[in-house]
Amino acid sequence: MSLMRITSPHAHSGQSTAKVMLQVAAATVPGVLALVVFFGPGVLVNIALCVATALACEAAVMKLRDRPVGFYLKDYSALVTALLLGIALPPYCPWWIPVIGSVSAILLAKQLYGGMGYNPFNPAMVGYVVLLISFPVEMTRWVAPAELIQGTPALGETFALIFGNMNVDGFTRATPLEIVRHNQSTILAQLYEMEPMFNKGSIAGLGWEMANFGFLLGGLFLLFRRLITWHAPVAMLVTLTALSVVFYDGGSSLSEGSPLLHLFSGATMLGAFFIVTDPVSGCTSNKGRLIFGAGVGLLVFVIRAWGAYPDAVAFAVLLMNFAAPFIDNYTLPRTYGHKAARKATDLEEQ
Amino acid sequence: MSQVNERQSASERRAAREAHLIASEKARDLSRELKINDFHGGVHPPENKHQSTGEPIGSIPLAEDLIVPLNQHIGGTAIPLVKLGDMVLKGQKIAEADGLVSCPVHAPSSGKVVAIEPMAVPHPSGMVADCIQIRTDGRDEWCALTPLADYANRDIDDVLEKIRDCGIAGMGGAGFPTAVKLNPRGGAEIDTLIINGTECEPYITADDMLMREHASEIIGGVEILAHLLDQPERVLIGIEDNKPEAIEAMKKAAEGTRFHVVTFPTKYPSGGEKQLIEILTGREVPNEGLPANVGIVCQNVGTARAVFRAVTLGEPLISRITTVVGESLQRQRNIDVPLGTPIRHVLEQHGLDRKTLQRIIIGGPMMGYTIEDLSAPVVKTTNCILAPSKQELPAPPPAQACIRCGLCAEACPASLLPQQLYWYARAEDREKLQAYNLFDCIECGACSYVCPSSIPLVQYYRAAKGDIREARQEKEKADRARERFEYRKLRLEKAEQEKEAKRLARKKAAEEARKKREQEANSPEAQAAKQESDVVAAALARVKAKQATPEQQLARAQRTLTSAEHRVERMQKKLADAEEAQKPPLEAQLKTAELKLQEARDRLAEAEKQAAAADKTPEQKTVESSAEPSITEDKLTVAGASSSAAGAAIERAKAAAAARASMNPEEKLAQEIDALKKRVEKAEARLTKARNEDDPNTGAFETALEKMQGKLQEKLAQQSQSGSQD
Amino acid sequence: MEWLSEVSTPLLILGGMALVFGALLGFAAVRFRVEGDPIVEQIDALLPQTQCGQCGHPGCRPYAEAIANGEAINRCPPGGQATINELANLLDVEPTPLDAEHGIEDVKKVAFIREAECIGCTKCIQACPVDAIVGAAKQMHTVIVDECTGCDLCVEPCPVDCIDMVPLETSLQEWRPNKPSDGVQLIASDRPELHTDDRSAA
């Protein structure tokens, strides 16, 4: 009888990439639900289009690279990328927006670098930025929460908006971040009373606050399941809060917005728990993750406050992706039995 | 009875020492609160310890054959002391340690030595190693044992020698010879002795059961160990908190001693020596250092018990407690098994179900290795035999790409970055691997355990470590080879210069001599030279004759031809199959193969001719071989595979002989005389020395000197004769 | 004439700058010259030092010198592809496959003298480039295995053909597991390091 010969360890925790990815996908559910409740089913169509395109791209590339297609699709990494991109896109955007975004994310940002695990940049964010730069008009039109426009587009209208040539302008309003940003003359307290976006919501804009709250819940679930570590999200949120406190300016007309607005509007929570924690393009050590998260928080605030774009998570994450290997190099943990940690590039000591 | 006495005297001694210690300042340290530290990383795999703790330690019938490997530990292989067919008694030393870091080996039962040869041993390579096979006679008859009574009053070296002589090696895992570990070099002061009862690996309960049932023996062993280490300030017995029974038993046994039983939370790999030291003392063993560098010696509980039995009973290490566990077995428990028992025998005694069996793991599921040959025996380090079913420990799924999730870095007890090591191991970037401290990896397997992509990380590290070690060795060897090559070049140059100088001098002398005597044909000298060349040729011929009769040569040539033909065929086929890019080198290879084939054909033809000739004239052949060298040479030229080389060698020998012959005979004679004179002088000196020292060989020296002097006289006469002939 | 001055001023400035910088660079090149490891030493350090002469040079150092003078780097069979890659890395050229004309990569071997057949002719001792054979005239010779580089040079001169090249065996202590093969093996039992008899059942 011949027996199996393999090296230790023989036991395994049972954790698998596919399970991790599926749990990440599941963690987005509360946030997505909030988006659907407040902004209508557009986001679901986005997600569906993104997922279909991304999986098709992934499969095609695997076929071209002569790899087993099913095996690679089953790691569900493309699914999560597509899901995050679909959530980030404005609902009811034309169908080719999610398609182009997914193609960029999977082909450009992921597979051209060698597939899962090899991409230096977050694929979903690359896809998002490609779209934001190429199609700024389509990408900056957000529909208003249902309450503000007497109901989101009906099913027929939804398909006309996405696949036909119906104009979405009738449904859109400025986002909370945009409102605060373009405000020149009113003090914030007044603005909050005047604007229906704020006076119908509670802290950071109707709909937006709930979506962020949903993603925060999902993030806590991921933390609880030990699928992510607290370092990067906490560092990002703390930095963002600290900066917004410093520049709050007591809520004057020139204020950059309250800390609560920054925390619970835009893509803050989605970014903090689902984007910044992407292990592949982030930092490896916990110390590095703290620096990485703090960097993202800083850039998010800088771009929101003084940049040309209303939200900034995608740019901030991509810029920090550049810095990740550099941060890694300076944040090696101290190995057991060694006096001090070193830089990875220090070969002299050996 | 004697054991009871031993225990009593031991307790008396213990009481005396205790009194002494309490009086001393050291006692204050003992009362110091012990702080339990945590170490970085670690995992919590399912413990699976309950399966094998249900029964007390059992035993199994003696196997018919015991296979005792000569190397069961780290260090040199022992040298056998017995011969085939020898009868041995239980406990008799059958192999002696070779060198300092080595252990002797003892017979686990009485019987007859039936084989000393390479056999399967428990090793991940599945390779064989030298073993002594003993066919047991069933009597299990002990040899006389010599306990070391009253060890406390004996010289420490004697006790260490006893431990060494009983073949005790670390029973926790690696199996480092215990006596070496107890004798720290470099004068490091040991202030803490740690007894490792952690046993953090899932499934294994050998130490657990040992502590439950033999706690007093362990404590007795700890006393000996502490004595050998000059009574370290602290003696800590570390046990994970998942073994309440063992903790209780040990605490009870340790009552009245100054030993502390320390418990700490269960976490893998807290039983690793470095991790345990960190947990109990907060100290870290320095990189590339030993625990002794931070004043600590760490021993396993099993080792402590073995030391106790060796010192107080004189019993060598010939059996151990092993956990036999796994769902493929009907009965799961711990057994006290003689070393050398084939693993197959152990498994059969526990109802092995071969249908559900998929692999046999020696050790635990985290660090154990698989074996394929079940005839491999239980050795000193075999703490567990795990026969899991397919569901219990499923085969690993195929590895996926690393997603850099960092779980491995969080699990790593050495605070390494396993994923970085993985990238560099894949790229075989040795410099980077060392920069990321690959050699601090303890191969505990925690990283592979948590990896969601099921990457066999540890295997990468093991391979990379081996690779780097090999590269280091090769580099060392290359440097040595370079040095030797350069030295040889230098030497040859120098020799060449000297030769050149000598040749010039000789030429001058020869010219002068030639002027003196125009014509000379010194026949005796030429003859002598010729004889010498004959000697070489004859030796060659003898060897040839021994090596190959014409028939053998013919057969050999035929074999060469067939293999060459096969090779050409294979090459042609390979070439036909090969891809376009691979063709040129293959073609080149084919060409050489074809050349070889041609050569082989030629040789065969020659050999056939030769064989035919040999058949025809058998008498002539014998005459020839002893006849003139020219004939021998002819024969050799046509002989066999190596004939051309041999012919060339003979040519060279002849040339040398001729050169010598052409040398001025007178000069040669003079040289010889000079040499003889020197030898005579030396012999005289030796003789005087021998006489002075009253050497028994003086007579022999005298005769030798006389002989030499006679020879010298003869040569001198010859010289004067030839001089007069001029 | 205006254009002349328009052209000449920048030309003069640029020319002047070129001169100044050229002089500076020249000075720096002489003054701050870095005495690097001579390239031959570096190449020699990478060669396996078998001194086998398969590259067509009488030893590794002569080949290192030849490489420094532009000879192909793929003529060292004992070093094999690993050495070629290292040389390519050092010299910043493309690695090429081993030139089969000089031999093919083989397992590590050492010479072994069948001592009963040795006639003590010392021919192999003279041939050995690293003095790894001991013996004297008309005395049996033997190979110091640890020093033998496996160069093969002693085999040919032996008049009685009593030298074999035997593959160097790995001992139990030196053994190490293989690096896991890259790429995906979908079924665990397809992996080369595994073998089970019941694949059909798996």
PDB file of C-alpha atoms in Angstrom, chain B residues 485-583:
ATOM      1  CA  PHE B 485      44.251  24.623  -7.808  1.00  0.00           C
ATOM      2  CA  GLU B 486      46.266  27.777  -7.417  1.00  0.00           C
ATOM      3  CA  TYR B 487      48.649  26.166  -4.969  1.00  0.00           C
ATOM      4  CA  ARG B 488      49.155  23.285  -7.335  1.00  0.00           C
ATOM      5  CA  LYS B 489      49.864  25.653 -10.191  1.00  0.00           C
ATOM      6  CA  LEU B 490      52.443  27.389  -8.076  1.00  0.00           C
ATOM      7  CA  ARG B 491      54.015  24.103  -7.092  1.00  0.00           C
ATOM      8  CA  LEU B 492      54.164  22.876 -10.666  1.00  0.00           C
ATOM      9  CA  GLU B 493      55.762  26.109 -11.794  1.00  0.00           C
ATOM     10  CA  LYS B 494      58.354  25.868  -9.101  1.00  0.00           C
ATOM     11  CA  ALA B 495      59.043  22.237  -9.911  1.00  0.00           C
ATOM     12  CA  GLU B 496      59.357  23.147 -13.557  1.00  0.00           C
ATOM     13  CA  GLN B 497      61.873  25.840 -12.778  1.00  0.00           C
ATOM     14  CA  GLU B 498      63.892  23.519 -10.608  1.00  0.00           C
ATOM     15  CA  LYS B 499      63.819  20.859 -13.229  1.00  0.00           C
ATOM     16  CA  GLU B 500      64.913  23.296 -15.852  1.00  0.00           C
ATOM     17  CA  ALA B 501      67.821  24.409 -13.715  1.00  0.00           C
ATOM     18  CA  LYS B 502      68.810  20.841 -13.012  1.00  0.00           C
ATOM     19  CA  ARG B 503      68.512  19.908 -16.633  1.00  0.00           C
ATOM     20  CA  LEU B 504      70.799  22.721 -17.629  1.00  0.00           C
ATOM     21  CA  ALA B 505      73.354  21.728 -15.023  1.00  0.00           C
ATOM     22  CA  ARG B 506      73.137  18.138 -16.081  1.00  0.00           C
ATOM     23  CA  LYS B 507      73.513  19.012 -19.694  1.00  0.00           C
ATOM     24  CA  LYS B 508      76.642  20.927 -18.913  1.00  0.00           C
ATOM     25  CA  ALA B 509      78.077  18.116 -16.887  1.00  0.00           C
ATOM     26  CA  ALA B 510      77.149  15.602 -19.529  1.00  0.00           C
ATOM     27  CA  GLU B 511      78.839  17.620 -22.239  1.00  0.00           C
ATOM     28  CA  GLU B 512      81.963  17.824 -20.196  1.00  0.00           C
ATOM     29  CA  ALA B 513      81.895  14.144 -19.512  1.00  0.00           C
ATOM     30  CA  ARG B 514      81.279  13.371 -23.125  1.00  0.00           C
ATOM     31  CA  LYS B 515      84.331  15.307 -24.055  1.00  0.00           C
ATOM     32  CA  LYS B 516      86.323  13.078 -21.761  1.00  0.00           C
ATOM     33  CA  ARG B 517      85.203   9.872 -23.370  1.00  0.00           C
ATOM     34  CA  GLU B 518      84.114   9.945 -26.941  1.00  0.00           C
ATOM     35  CA  GLN B 519      82.561   6.586 -27.205  1.00  0.00           C
ATOM     36  CA  GLU B 520      80.651   4.787 -24.556  1.00  0.00           C
ATOM     37  CA  ALA B 521      78.015   2.149 -24.507  1.00  0.00           C
ATOM     38  CA  ASN B 522      77.475   1.228 -20.971  1.00  0.00           C
ATOM     39  CA  SER B 523      75.550  -1.919 -21.312  1.00  0.00           C
ATOM     40  CA  PRO B 524      74.711  -2.725 -17.656  1.00  0.00           C
ATOM     41  CA  GLU B 525      73.026   0.635 -17.164  1.00  0.00           C
ATOM     42  CA  ALA B 526      70.964   0.432 -20.304  1.00  0.00           C
ATOM     43  CA  GLN B 527      69.967  -3.040 -19.322  1.00  0.00           C
ATOM     44  CA  ALA B 528      68.834  -1.858 -15.947  1.00  0.00           C
ATOM     45  CA  ALA B 529      66.706   0.855 -17.484  1.00  0.00           C
ATOM     46  CA  LYS B 530      65.153  -1.576 -19.866  1.00  0.00           C
ATOM     47  CA  GLN B 531      64.364  -3.915 -17.049  1.00  0.00           C
ATOM     48  CA  GLU B 532      62.572  -1.167 -15.271  1.00  0.00           C
ATOM     49  CA  SER B 533      60.394  -0.416 -18.255  1.00  0.00           C
ATOM     50  CA  ASP B 534      59.721  -4.139 -18.415  1.00  0.00           C
ATOM     51  CA  VAL B 535      58.450  -4.015 -14.865  1.00  0.00           C
ATOM     52  CA  VAL B 536      55.823  -1.406 -15.715  1.00  0.00           C
ATOM     53  CA  ALA B 537      54.756  -3.209 -18.842  1.00  0.00           C
ATOM     54  CA  ALA B 538      54.551  -6.501 -17.005  1.00  0.00           C
ATOM     55  CA  ALA B 539      52.429  -4.921 -14.308  1.00  0.00           C
ATOM     56  CA  LEU B 540      50.140  -3.562 -16.952  1.00  0.00           C
ATOM     57  CA  ALA B 541      49.957  -6.914 -18.612  1.00  0.00           C
ATOM     58  CA  ARG B 542      49.159  -8.615 -15.329  1.00  0.00           C
ATOM     59  CA  VAL B 543      46.391  -6.211 -14.651  1.00  0.00           C
ATOM     60  CA  LYS B 544      45.075  -6.588 -18.146  1.00  0.00           C
ATOM     61  CA  ALA B 545      45.109 -10.311 -17.809  1.00  0.00           C
ATOM     62  CA  LYS B 546      43.294 -10.068 -14.503  1.00  0.00           C
ATOM     63  CA  GLN B 547      40.915  -7.478 -15.755  1.00  0.00           C
ATOM     64  CA  ALA B 548      39.909  -9.073 -18.990  1.00  0.00           C
ATOM     65  CA  THR B 549      40.554 -12.190 -20.919  1.00  0.00           C
ATOM     66  CA  PRO B 550      39.901 -11.712 -24.618  1.00  0.00           C
ATOM     67  CA  GLU B 551      36.458 -13.248 -24.163  1.00  0.00           C
ATOM     68  CA  GLN B 552      35.599 -10.826 -21.425  1.00  0.00           C
ATOM     69  CA  GLN B 553      36.886  -8.005 -23.510  1.00  0.00           C
ATOM     70  CA  LEU B 554      34.790  -9.147 -26.390  1.00  0.00           C
ATOM     71  CA  ALA B 555      31.736  -9.281 -24.177  1.00  0.00           C
ATOM     72  CA  ARG B 556      32.518  -5.884 -22.801  1.00  0.00           C
ATOM     73  CA  ALA B 557      32.965  -4.420 -26.228  1.00  0.00           C
ATOM     74  CA  GLN B 558      29.664  -5.904 -27.269  1.00  0.00           C
ATOM     75  CA  ARG B 559      27.974  -4.414 -24.235  1.00  0.00           C
ATOM     76  CA  THR B 560      29.459  -1.032 -24.995  1.00  0.00           C
ATOM     77  CA  LEU B 561      28.245  -1.338 -28.553  1.00  0.00           C
ATOM     78  CA  THR B 562      24.707  -2.251 -27.584  1.00  0.00           C
ATOM     79  CA  SER B 563      24.446   0.517 -25.056  1.00  0.00           C
ATOM     80  CA  ALA B 564      25.872   2.983 -27.548  1.00  0.00           C
ATOM     81  CA  GLU B 565      23.340   1.819 -30.110  1.00  0.00           C
ATOM     82  CA  HIS B 566      20.559   2.225 -27.621  1.00  0.00           C
ATOM     83  CA  ARG B 567      21.743   5.631 -26.761  1.00  0.00           C
ATOM     84  CA  VAL B 568      21.796   6.698 -30.402  1.00  0.00           C
ATOM     85  CA  GLU B 569      18.310   5.293 -30.844  1.00  0.00           C
ATOM     86  CA  ARG B 570      17.051   7.101 -27.798  1.00  0.00           C
ATOM     87  CA  MET B 571      18.637  10.319 -28.929  1.00  0.00           C
ATOM     88  CA  GLN B 572      17.105  10.000 -32.355  1.00  0.00           C
ATOM     89  CA  LYS B 573      13.710   9.436 -30.875  1.00  0.00           C
ATOM     90  CA  LYS B 574      14.119  12.311 -28.491  1.00  0.00           C
ATOM     91  CA  LEU B 575      15.234  14.504 -31.353  1.00  0.00           C
ATOM     92  CA  ALA B 576      12.190  13.521 -33.341  1.00  0.00           C
ATOM     93  CA  ASP B 577       9.932  14.333 -30.400  1.00  0.00           C
ATOM     94  CA  ALA B 578      11.744  17.474 -29.374  1.00  0.00           C
ATOM     95  CA  GLU B 579      10.443  20.928 -29.972  1.00  0.00           C
ATOM     96  CA  GLU B 580      12.216  23.101 -32.469  1.00  0.00           C
ATOM     97  CA  ALA B 581      13.975  25.164 -29.819  1.00  0.00           C
ATOM     98  CA  GLN B 582      15.510  22.173 -28.092  1.00  0.00           C
ATOM     99  CA  LYS B 583      16.925  20.644 -31.217  1.00  0.00           C
TER     100      LYS B 583
END
